[in-house]
Coordinates of C-alpha atoms in Angstrom, one line a residue:
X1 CA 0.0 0.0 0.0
X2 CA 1.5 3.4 -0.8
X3 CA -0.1 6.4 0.8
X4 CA 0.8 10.5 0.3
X5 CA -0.5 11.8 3.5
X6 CA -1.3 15.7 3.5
X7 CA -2.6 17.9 6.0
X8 CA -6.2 17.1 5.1
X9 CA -5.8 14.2 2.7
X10 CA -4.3 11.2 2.4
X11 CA -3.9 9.4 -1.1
X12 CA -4.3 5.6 -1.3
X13 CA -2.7 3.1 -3.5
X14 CA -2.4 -0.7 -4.0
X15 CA -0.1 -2.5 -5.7
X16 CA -1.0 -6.1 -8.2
X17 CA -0.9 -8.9 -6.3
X18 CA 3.0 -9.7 -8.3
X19 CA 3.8 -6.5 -7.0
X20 CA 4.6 -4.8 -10.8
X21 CA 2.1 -1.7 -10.8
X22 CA 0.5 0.6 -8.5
X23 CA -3.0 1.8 -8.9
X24 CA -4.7 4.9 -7.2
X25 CA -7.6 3.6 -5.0
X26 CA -9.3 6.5 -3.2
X27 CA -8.1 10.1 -1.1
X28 CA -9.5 9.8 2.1
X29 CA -10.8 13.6 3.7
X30 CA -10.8 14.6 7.2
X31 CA -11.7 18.1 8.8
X32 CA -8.3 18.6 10.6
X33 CA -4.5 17.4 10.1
X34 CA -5.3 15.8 13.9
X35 CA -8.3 14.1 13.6
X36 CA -6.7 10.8 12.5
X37 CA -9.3 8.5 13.8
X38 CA -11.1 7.8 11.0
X39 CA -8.5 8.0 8.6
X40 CA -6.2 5.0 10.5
X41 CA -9.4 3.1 10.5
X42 CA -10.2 3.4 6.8
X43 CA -6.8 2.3 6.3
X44 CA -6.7 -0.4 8.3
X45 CA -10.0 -1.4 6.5
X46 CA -8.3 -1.5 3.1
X47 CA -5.5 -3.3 4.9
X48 CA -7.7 -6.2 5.3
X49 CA -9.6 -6.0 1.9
X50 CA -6.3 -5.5 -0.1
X51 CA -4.1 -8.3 2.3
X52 CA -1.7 -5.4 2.9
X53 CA 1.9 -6.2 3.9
X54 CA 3.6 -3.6 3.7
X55 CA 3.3 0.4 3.8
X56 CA 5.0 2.5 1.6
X57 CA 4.6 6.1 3.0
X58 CA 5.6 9.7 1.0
X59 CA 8.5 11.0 2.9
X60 CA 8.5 15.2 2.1
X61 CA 12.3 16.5 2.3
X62 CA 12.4 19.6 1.6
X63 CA 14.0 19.9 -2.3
X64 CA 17.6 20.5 -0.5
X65 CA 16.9 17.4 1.3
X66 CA 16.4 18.9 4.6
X67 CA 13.7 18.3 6.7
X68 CA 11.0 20.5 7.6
X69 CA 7.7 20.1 9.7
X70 CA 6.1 17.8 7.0
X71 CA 8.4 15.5 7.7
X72 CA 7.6 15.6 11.7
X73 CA 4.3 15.4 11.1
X74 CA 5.2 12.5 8.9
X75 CA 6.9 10.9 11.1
X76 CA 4.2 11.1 13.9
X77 CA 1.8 9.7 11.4
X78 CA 4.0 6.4 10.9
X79 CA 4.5 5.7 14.5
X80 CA 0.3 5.7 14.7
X81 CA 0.0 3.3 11.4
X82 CA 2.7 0.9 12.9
X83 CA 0.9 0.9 16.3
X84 CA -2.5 0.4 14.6
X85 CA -1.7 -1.9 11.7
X86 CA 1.9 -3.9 13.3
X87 CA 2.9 -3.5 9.4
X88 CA 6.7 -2.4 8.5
X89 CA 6.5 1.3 7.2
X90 CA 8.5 2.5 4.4
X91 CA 9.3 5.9 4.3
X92 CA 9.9 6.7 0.2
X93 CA 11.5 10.0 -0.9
X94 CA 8.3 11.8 -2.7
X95 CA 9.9 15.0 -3.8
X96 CA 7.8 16.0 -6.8
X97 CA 5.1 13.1 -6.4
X98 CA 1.9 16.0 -7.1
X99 CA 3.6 18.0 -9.2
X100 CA 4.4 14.9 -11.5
X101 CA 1.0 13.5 -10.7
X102 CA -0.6 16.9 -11.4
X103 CA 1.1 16.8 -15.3
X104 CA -0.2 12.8 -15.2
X105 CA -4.2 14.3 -15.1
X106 CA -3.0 17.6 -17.3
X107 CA -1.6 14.7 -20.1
X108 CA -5.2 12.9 -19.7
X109 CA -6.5 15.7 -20.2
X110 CA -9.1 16.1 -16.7
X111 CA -10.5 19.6 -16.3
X112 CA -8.6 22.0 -14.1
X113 CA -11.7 22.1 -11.7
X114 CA -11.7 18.1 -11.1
X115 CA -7.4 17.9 -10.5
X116 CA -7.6 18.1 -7.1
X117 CA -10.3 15.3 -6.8
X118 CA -7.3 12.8 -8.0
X119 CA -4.3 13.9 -7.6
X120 CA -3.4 12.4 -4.0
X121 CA -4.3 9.1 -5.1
X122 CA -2.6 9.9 -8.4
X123 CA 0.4 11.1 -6.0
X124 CA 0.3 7.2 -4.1
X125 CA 0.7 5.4 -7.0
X126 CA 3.8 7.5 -8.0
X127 CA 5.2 6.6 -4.8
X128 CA 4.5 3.4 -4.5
X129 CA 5.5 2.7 -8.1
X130 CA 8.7 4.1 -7.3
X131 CA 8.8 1.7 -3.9
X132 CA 8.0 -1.2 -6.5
X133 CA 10.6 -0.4 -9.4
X134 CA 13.5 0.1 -6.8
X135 CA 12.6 -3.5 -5.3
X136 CA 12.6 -5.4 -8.8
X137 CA 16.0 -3.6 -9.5

């Protein structure tokens, strides 16, 4: 499972069963960046429907490869998925992940109005297609 966790959002992706591709599954919404009940339980949900082993979760250096208070945040969310799920979390370098999801909906041509609908989930997939590439190599 990759996931691109954002203050608000956090993208969803699965990978094949052979582990080749990543596909975009859902965004899942909450009203504030600490209100993660919900959203740990939704993932734990597609956990179980997906037989999840592993998480691949969207690490946000800065672009000099610092780390700022994303990454903290980041952080604090991966300690609460381990504790939740007892799966091994991968933190994947996903400098770029929108922008290069956002040019994947401008090249299929979706309406500027309906971008921000996909482009979290769009985001997962990029990561965890980079997790899945870098394993095969």
């Amino acid at each position: 499972m990759g996931l691109d966790y954002g203050s608000v959002t956090v993208g969803v992706a699965i990978s094949d069963s052979m582990q080749l591709t990543a596909q975009p599954v859902e965004v899942i919404k909450r009203k504030s960046e600490n209100k993660l009940r919900r959203t740990l339980a939704r993932i734990e949900e597609l956990i179980r429907e997906n037989d999840v082993e592993k998480i691949v979760l969207g690490f946000p250096k800065n672009m000099n490869n610092t780390e700022g208070e994303r990454v903290e945040r980041t952080k604090e969310f991966m300690e609460k998925l381990i504790a939740r799920t007892g799966l091994e979390v991968v933190l994947w370098d996903e400098r770029l992940s929108t922008v290069s999801a956002m040019d994947v909906l401008i090249e299929g041509g979706v309406r500027a109005q309906d971008r921000k609908t996909y482009v979290d989930k769009i985001a997962a997939s990029l990561i965890l297609q980079g997790y899945l590439d870098s394993i095969r190599e």
